[in-house]
PDB file of C-alpha atoms in Angstrom:
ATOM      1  CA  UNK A   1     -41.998-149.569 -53.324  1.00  0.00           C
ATOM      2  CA  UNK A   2     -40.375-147.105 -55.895  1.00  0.00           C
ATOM      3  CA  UNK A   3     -37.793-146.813 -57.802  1.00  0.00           C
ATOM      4  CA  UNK A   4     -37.519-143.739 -60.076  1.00  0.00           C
ATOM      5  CA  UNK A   5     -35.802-142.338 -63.419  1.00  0.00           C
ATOM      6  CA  UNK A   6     -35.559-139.260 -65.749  1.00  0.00           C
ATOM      7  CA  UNK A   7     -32.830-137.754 -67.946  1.00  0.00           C
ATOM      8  CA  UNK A   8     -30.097-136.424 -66.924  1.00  0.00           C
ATOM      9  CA  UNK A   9     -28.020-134.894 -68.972  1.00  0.00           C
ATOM     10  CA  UNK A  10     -24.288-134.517 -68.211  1.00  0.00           C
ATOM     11  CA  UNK A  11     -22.221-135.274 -65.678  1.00  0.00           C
ATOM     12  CA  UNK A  12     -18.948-134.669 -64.473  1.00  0.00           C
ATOM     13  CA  UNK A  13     -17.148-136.946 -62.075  1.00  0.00           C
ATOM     14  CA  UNK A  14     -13.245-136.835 -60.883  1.00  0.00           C
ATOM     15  CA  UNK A  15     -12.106-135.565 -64.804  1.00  0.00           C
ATOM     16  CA  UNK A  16     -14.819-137.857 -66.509  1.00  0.00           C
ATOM     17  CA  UNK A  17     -17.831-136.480 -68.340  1.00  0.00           C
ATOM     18  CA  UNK A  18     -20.804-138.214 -69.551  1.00  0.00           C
ATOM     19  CA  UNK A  19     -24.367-138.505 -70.126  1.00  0.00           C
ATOM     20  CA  UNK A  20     -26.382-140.849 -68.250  1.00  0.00           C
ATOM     21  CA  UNK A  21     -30.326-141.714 -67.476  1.00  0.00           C
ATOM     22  CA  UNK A  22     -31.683-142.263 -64.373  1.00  0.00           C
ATOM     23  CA  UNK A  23     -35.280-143.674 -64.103  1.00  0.00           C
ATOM     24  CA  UNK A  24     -38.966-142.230 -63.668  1.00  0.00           C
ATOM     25  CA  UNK A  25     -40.884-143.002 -60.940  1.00  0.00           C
ATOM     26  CA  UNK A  26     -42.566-145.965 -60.676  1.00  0.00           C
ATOM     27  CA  UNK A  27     -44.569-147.838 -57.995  1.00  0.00           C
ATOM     28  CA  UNK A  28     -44.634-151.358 -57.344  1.00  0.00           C
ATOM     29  CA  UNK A  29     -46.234-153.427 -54.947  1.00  0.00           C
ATOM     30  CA  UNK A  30     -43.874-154.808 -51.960  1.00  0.00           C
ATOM     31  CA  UNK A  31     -42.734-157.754 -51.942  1.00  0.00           C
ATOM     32  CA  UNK A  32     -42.569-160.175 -48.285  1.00  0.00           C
ATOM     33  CA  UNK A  33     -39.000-161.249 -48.855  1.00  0.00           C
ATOM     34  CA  UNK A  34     -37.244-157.964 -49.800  1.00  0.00           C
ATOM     35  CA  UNK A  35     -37.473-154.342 -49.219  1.00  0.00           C
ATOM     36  CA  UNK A  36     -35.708-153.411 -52.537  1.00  0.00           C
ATOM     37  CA  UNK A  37     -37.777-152.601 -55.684  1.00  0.00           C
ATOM     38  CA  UNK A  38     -38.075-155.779 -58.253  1.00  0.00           C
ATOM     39  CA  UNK A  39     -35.315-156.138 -60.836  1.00  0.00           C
ATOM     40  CA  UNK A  40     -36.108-154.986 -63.865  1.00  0.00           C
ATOM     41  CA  UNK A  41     -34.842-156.705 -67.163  1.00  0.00           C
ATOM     42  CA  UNK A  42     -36.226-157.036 -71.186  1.00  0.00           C
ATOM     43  CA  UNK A  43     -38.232-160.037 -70.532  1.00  0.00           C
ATOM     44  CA  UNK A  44     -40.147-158.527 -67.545  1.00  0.00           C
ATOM     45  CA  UNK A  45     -40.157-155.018 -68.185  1.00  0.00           C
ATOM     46  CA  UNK A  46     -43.433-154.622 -70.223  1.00  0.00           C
ATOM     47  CA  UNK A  47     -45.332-157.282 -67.560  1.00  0.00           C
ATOM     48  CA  UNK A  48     -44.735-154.266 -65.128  1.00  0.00           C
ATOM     49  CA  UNK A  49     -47.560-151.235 -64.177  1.00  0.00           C
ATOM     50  CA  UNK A  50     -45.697-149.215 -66.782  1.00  0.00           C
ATOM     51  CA  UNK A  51     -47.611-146.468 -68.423  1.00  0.00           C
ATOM     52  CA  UNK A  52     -46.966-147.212 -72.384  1.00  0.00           C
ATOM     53  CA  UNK A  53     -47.200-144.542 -74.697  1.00  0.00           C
ATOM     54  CA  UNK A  54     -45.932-143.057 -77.800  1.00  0.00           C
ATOM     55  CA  UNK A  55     -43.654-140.818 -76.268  1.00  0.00           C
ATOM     56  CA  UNK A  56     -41.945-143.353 -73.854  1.00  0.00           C
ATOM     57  CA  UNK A  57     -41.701-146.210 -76.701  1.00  0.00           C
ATOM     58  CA  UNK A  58     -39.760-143.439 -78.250  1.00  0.00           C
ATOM     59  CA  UNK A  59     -37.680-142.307 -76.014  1.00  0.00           C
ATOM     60  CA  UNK A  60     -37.137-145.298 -74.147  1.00  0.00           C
ATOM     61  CA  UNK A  61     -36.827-147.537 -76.813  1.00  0.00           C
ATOM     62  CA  UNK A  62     -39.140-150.284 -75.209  1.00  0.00           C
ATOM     63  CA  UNK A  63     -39.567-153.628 -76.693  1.00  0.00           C
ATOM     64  CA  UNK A  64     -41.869-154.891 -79.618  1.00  0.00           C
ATOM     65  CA  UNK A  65     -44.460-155.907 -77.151  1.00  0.00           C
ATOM     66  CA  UNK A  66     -44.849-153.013 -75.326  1.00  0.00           C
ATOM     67  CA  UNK A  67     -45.105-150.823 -78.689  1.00  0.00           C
ATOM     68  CA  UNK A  68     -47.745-153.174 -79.771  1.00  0.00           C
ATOM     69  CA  UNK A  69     -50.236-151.533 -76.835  1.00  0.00           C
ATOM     70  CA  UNK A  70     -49.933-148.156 -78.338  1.00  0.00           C
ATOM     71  CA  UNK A  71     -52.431-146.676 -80.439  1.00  0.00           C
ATOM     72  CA  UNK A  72     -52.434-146.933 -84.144  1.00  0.00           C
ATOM     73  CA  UNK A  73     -51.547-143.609 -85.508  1.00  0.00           C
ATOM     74  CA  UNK A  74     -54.167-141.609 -87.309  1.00  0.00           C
ATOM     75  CA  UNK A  75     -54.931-143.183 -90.999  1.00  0.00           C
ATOM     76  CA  UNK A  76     -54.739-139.587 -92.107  1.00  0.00           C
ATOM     77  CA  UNK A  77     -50.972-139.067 -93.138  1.00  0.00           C
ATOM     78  CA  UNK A  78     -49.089-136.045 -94.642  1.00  0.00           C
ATOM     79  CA  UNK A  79     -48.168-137.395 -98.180  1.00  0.00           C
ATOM     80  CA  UNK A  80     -46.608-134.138 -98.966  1.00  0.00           C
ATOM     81  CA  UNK A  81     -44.338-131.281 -96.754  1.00  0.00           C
ATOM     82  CA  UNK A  82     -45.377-128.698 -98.996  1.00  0.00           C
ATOM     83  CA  UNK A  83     -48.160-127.299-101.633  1.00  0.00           C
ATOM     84  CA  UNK A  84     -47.725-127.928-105.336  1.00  0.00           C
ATOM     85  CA  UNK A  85     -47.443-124.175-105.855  1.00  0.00           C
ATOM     86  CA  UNK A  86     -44.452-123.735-103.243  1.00  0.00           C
ATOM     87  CA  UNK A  87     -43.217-126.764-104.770  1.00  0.00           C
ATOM     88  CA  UNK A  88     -42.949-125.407-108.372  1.00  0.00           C
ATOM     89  CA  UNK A  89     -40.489-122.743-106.481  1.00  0.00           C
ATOM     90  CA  UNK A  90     -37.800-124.828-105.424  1.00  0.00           C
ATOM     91  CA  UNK A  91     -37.629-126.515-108.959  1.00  0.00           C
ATOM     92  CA  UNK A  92     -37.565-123.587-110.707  1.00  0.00           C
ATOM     93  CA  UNK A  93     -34.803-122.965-108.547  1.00  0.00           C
ATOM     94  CA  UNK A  94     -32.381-125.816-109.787  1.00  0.00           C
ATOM     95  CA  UNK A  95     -30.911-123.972-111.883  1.00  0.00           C
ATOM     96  CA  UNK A  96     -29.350-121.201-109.449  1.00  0.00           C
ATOM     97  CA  UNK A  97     -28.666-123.710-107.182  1.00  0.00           C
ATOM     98  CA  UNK A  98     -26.152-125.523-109.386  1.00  0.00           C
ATOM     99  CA  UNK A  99     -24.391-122.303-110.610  1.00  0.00           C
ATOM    100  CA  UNK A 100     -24.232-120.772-107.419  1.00  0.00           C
ATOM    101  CA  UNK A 101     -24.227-123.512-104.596  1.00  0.00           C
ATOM    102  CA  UNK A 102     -23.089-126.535-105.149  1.00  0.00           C
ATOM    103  CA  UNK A 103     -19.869-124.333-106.528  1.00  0.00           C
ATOM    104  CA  UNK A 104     -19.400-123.368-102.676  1.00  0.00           C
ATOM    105  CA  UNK A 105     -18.478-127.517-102.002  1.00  0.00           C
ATOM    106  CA  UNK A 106     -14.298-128.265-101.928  1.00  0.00           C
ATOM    107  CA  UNK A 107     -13.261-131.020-103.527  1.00  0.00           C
ATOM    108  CA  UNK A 108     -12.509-134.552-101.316  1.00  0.00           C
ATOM    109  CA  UNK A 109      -9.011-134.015-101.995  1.00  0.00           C
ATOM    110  CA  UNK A 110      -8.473-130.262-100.841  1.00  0.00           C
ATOM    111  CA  UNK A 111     -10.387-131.183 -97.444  1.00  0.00           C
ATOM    112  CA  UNK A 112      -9.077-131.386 -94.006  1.00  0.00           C
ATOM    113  CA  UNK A 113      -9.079-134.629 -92.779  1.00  0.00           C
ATOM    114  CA  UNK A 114      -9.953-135.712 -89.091  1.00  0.00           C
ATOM    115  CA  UNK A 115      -6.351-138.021 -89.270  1.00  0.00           C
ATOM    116  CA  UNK A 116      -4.612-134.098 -89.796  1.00  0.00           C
ATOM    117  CA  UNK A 117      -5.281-133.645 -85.828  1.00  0.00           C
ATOM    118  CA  UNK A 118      -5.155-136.666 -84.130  1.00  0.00           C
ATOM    119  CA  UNK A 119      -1.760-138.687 -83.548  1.00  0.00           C
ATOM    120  CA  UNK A 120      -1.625-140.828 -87.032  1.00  0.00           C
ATOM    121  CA  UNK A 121      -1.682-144.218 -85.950  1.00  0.00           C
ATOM    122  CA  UNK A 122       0.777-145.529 -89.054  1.00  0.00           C
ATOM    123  CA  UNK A 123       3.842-144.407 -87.178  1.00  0.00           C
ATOM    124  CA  UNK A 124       5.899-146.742 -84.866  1.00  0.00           C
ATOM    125  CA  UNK A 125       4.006-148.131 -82.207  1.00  0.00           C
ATOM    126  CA  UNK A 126       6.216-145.790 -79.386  1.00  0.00           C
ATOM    127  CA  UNK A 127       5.972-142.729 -81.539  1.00  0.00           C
ATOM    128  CA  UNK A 128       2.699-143.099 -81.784  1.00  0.00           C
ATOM    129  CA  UNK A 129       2.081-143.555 -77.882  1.00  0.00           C
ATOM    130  CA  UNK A 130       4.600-140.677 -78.057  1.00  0.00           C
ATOM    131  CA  UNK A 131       1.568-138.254 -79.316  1.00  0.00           C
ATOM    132  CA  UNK A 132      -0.816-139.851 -77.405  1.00  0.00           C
ATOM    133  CA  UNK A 133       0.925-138.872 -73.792  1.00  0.00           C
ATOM    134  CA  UNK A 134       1.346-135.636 -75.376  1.00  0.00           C
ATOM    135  CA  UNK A 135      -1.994-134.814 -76.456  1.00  0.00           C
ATOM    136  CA  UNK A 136      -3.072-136.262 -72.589  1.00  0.00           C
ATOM    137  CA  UNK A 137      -0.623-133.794 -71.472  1.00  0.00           C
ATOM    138  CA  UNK A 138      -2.302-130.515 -73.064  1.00  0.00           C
ATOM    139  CA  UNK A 139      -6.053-132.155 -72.561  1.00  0.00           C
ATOM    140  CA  UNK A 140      -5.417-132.269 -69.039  1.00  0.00           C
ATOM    141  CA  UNK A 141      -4.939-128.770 -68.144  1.00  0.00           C
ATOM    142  CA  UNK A 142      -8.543-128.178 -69.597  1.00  0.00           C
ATOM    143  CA  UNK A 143     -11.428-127.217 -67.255  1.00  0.00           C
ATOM    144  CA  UNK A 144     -14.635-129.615 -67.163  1.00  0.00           C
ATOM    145  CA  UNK A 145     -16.102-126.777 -68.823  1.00  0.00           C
ATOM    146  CA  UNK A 146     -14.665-127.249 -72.238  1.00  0.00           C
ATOM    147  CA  UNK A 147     -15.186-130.671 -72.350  1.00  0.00           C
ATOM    148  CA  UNK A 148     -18.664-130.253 -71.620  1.00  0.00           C
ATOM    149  CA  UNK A 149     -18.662-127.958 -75.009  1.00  0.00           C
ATOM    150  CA  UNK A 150     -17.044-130.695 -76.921  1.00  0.00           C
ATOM    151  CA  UNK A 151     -18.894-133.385 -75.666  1.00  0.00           C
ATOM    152  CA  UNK A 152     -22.516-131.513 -76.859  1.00  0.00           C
ATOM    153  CA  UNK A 153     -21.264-130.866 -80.059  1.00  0.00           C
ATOM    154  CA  UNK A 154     -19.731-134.497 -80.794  1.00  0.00           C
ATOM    155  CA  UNK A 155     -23.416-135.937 -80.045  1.00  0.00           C
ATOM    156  CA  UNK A 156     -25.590-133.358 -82.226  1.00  0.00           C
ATOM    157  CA  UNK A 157     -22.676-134.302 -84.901  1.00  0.00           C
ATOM    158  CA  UNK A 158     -22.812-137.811 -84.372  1.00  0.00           C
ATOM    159  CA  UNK A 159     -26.862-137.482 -84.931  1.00  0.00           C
ATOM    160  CA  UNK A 160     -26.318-136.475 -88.791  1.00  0.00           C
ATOM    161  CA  UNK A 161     -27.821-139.927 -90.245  1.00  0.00           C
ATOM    162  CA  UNK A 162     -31.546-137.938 -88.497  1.00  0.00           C
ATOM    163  CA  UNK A 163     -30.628-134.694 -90.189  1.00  0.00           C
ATOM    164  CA  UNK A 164     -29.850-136.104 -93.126  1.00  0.00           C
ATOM    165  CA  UNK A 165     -33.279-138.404 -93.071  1.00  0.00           C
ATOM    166  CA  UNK A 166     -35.154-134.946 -92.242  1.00  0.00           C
ATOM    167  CA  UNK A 167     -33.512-133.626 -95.372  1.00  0.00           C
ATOM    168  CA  UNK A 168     -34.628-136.508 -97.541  1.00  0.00           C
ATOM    169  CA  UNK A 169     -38.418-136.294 -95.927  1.00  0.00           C
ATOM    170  CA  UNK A 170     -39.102-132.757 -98.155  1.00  0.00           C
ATOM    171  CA  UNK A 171     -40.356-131.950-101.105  1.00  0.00           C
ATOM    172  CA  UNK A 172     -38.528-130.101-103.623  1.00  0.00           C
ATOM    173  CA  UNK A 173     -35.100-130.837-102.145  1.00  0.00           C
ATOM    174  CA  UNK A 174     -35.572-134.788-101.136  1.00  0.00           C
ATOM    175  CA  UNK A 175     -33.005-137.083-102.696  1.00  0.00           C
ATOM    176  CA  UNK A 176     -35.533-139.427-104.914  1.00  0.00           C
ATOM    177  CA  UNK A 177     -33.269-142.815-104.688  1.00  0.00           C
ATOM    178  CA  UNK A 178     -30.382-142.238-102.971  1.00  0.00           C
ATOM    179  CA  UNK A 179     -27.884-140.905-105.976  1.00  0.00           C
ATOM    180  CA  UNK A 180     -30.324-137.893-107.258  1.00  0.00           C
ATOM    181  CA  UNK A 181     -28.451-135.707-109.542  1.00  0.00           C
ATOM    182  CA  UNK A 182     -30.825-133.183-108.058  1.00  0.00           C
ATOM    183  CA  UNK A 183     -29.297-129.774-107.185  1.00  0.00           C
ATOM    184  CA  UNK A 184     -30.592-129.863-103.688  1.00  0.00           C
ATOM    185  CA  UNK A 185     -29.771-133.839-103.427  1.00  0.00           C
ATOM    186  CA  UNK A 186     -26.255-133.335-104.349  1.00  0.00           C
ATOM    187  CA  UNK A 187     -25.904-130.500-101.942  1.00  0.00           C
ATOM    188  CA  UNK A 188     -27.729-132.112 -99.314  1.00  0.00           C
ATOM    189  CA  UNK A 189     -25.083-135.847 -99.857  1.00  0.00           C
ATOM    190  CA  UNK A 190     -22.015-133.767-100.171  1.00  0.00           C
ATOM    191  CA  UNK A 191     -22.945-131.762 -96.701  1.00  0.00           C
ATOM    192  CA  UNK A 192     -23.574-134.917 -94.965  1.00  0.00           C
ATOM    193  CA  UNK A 193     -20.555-135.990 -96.040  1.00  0.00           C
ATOM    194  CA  UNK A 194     -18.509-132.843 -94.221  1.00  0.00           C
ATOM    195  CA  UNK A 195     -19.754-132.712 -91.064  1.00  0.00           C
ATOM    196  CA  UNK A 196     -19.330-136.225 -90.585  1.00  0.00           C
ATOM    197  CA  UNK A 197     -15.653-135.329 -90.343  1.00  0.00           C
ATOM    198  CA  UNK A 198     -16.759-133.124 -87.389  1.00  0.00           C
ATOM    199  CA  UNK A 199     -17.976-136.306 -85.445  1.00  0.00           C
ATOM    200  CA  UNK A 200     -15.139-138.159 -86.136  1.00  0.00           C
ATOM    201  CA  UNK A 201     -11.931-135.763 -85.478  1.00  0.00           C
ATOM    202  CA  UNK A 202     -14.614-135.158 -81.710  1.00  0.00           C
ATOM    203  CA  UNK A 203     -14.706-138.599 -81.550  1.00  0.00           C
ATOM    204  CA  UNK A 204     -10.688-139.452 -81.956  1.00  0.00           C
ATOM    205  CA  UNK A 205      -9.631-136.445 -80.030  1.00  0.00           C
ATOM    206  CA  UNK A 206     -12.136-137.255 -76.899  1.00  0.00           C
ATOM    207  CA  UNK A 207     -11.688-140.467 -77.012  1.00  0.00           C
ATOM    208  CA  UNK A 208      -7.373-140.588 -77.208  1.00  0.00           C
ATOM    209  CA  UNK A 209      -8.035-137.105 -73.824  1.00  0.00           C
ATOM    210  CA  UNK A 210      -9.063-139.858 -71.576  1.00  0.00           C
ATOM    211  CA  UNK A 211     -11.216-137.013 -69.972  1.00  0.00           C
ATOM    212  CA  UNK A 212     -14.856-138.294 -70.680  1.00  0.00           C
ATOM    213  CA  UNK A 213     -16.635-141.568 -70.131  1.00  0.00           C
ATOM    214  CA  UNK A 214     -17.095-142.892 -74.081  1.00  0.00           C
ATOM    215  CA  UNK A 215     -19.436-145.702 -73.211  1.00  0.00           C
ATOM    216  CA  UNK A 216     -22.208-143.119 -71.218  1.00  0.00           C
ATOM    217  CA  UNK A 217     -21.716-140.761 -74.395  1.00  0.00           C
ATOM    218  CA  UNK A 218     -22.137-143.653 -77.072  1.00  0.00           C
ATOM    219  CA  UNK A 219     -25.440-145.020 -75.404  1.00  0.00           C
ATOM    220  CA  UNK A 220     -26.404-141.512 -75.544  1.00  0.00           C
ATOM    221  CA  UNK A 221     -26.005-140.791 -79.275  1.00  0.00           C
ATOM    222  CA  UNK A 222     -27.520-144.318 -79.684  1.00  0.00           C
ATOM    223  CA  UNK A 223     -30.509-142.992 -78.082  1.00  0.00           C
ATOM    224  CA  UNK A 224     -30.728-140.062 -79.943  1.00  0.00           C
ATOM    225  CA  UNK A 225     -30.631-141.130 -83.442  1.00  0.00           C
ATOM    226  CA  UNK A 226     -32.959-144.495 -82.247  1.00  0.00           C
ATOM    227  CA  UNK A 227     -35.554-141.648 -81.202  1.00  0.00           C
ATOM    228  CA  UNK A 228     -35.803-139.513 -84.163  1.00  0.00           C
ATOM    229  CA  UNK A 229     -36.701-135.873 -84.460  1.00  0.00           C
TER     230      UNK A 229
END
């Protein structure tokens, strides 16, 4: 008997866009009292003929006992991203980077908000439905197309906590402890903190359209930032 999976990545369905998996294929042996594959659930999963290895505990996000079967990594590890000599570069670099960069970052309080484009929820509760119908209204005129757009880019926003760990992984420009005063630290917190705006106004505004299915696109960027870079 088999039942199968892989990735899919969007669909669209009567106005409602998503992301969704479906399953590799996997054999299992039939069973006397039913033609349909076994049910699969956490507690049985890893008893199952499943091929474990590093790339499905990643991506499929497998539990503890499943990961233990997978081979120890290599003891040899990368302790450094980059040479001492290339290393020396970026620091002597600190300097420029202050004058000329982090001058290039607005202030908090001469920044958009994502609550500047989105119905504000502090007005009365029928005004506030008031913009909500409205922006339905516009969002419904849109072709799947767009949404599709919007959709992408709200999930690679929505992933910034794995840029900003990628960020932190490098020498030269890695934030030390968190609060660095660090040319490339400071730059590297304060541009974290802007485009998370991005994922949130995507969020609000997809989320209020009433075009896409939220809970398929949640579980999506829950996989993504779960499985790393």
């Amino acid at each position: 008997m088999a039942t199968s999976t892989a990735f899919k990545i969007v669909y669209i369905n009567d106005q409602n866009i998503g992301f969704h998996s479906s399953h590799h294929t996997r054999n299992y042996p039939p069973t006397p009292s039913s033609s349909h594959p076994p049910t699969i659930n956490m507690q049985t999963q890893t008893t199952l003929p499943f091929a474990c290895t590093p790339r499905t505990v990643r991506h499929l996000m497998l539990p503890p006992k499943c990961v233990l079967s997978v081979s120890p990594p290599s003891k040899v590890r990368r302790t450094h991203s980059m040479p001492p000599e290339k290393l020396e570069v970026f620091r002597s670099l600190e300097g420029w980077a202050a004058q000329s960069i982090l001058p290039m970052l607005k202030p908090v309080e001469k920044s958009w908000q994502p609550d500047s484009f989105v119905p504000d929820p502090s007005l009365p509760f029928e005004e506030f439905m008031d913009e909500v119908r409205a922006l339905r209204d516009r969002t419904k005129e849109l072709p799947d197309e767009y949404f599709l757009v919007l959709v992408g880019d709200m999930i690679t926003e929505e992933a910034l906590p794995t840029y900003q760990t990628i960020l932190n992984s490098l020498d030269g420009v890695k934030d030390e402890y968190g609060t660095s005063p660090s040319p490339w630290a400071v730059w590297t917190r304060a541009w974290s903190a802007e485009e998370n705006r991005h994922g949130d106004l995507l969020r609000t505004y997809l989320y209020l359209s009433g075009r896409v299915d939220m809970k398929m696109i949640e579980k999506t960027i829950h996989y993504l930032i779960a499985a790393g870079m």
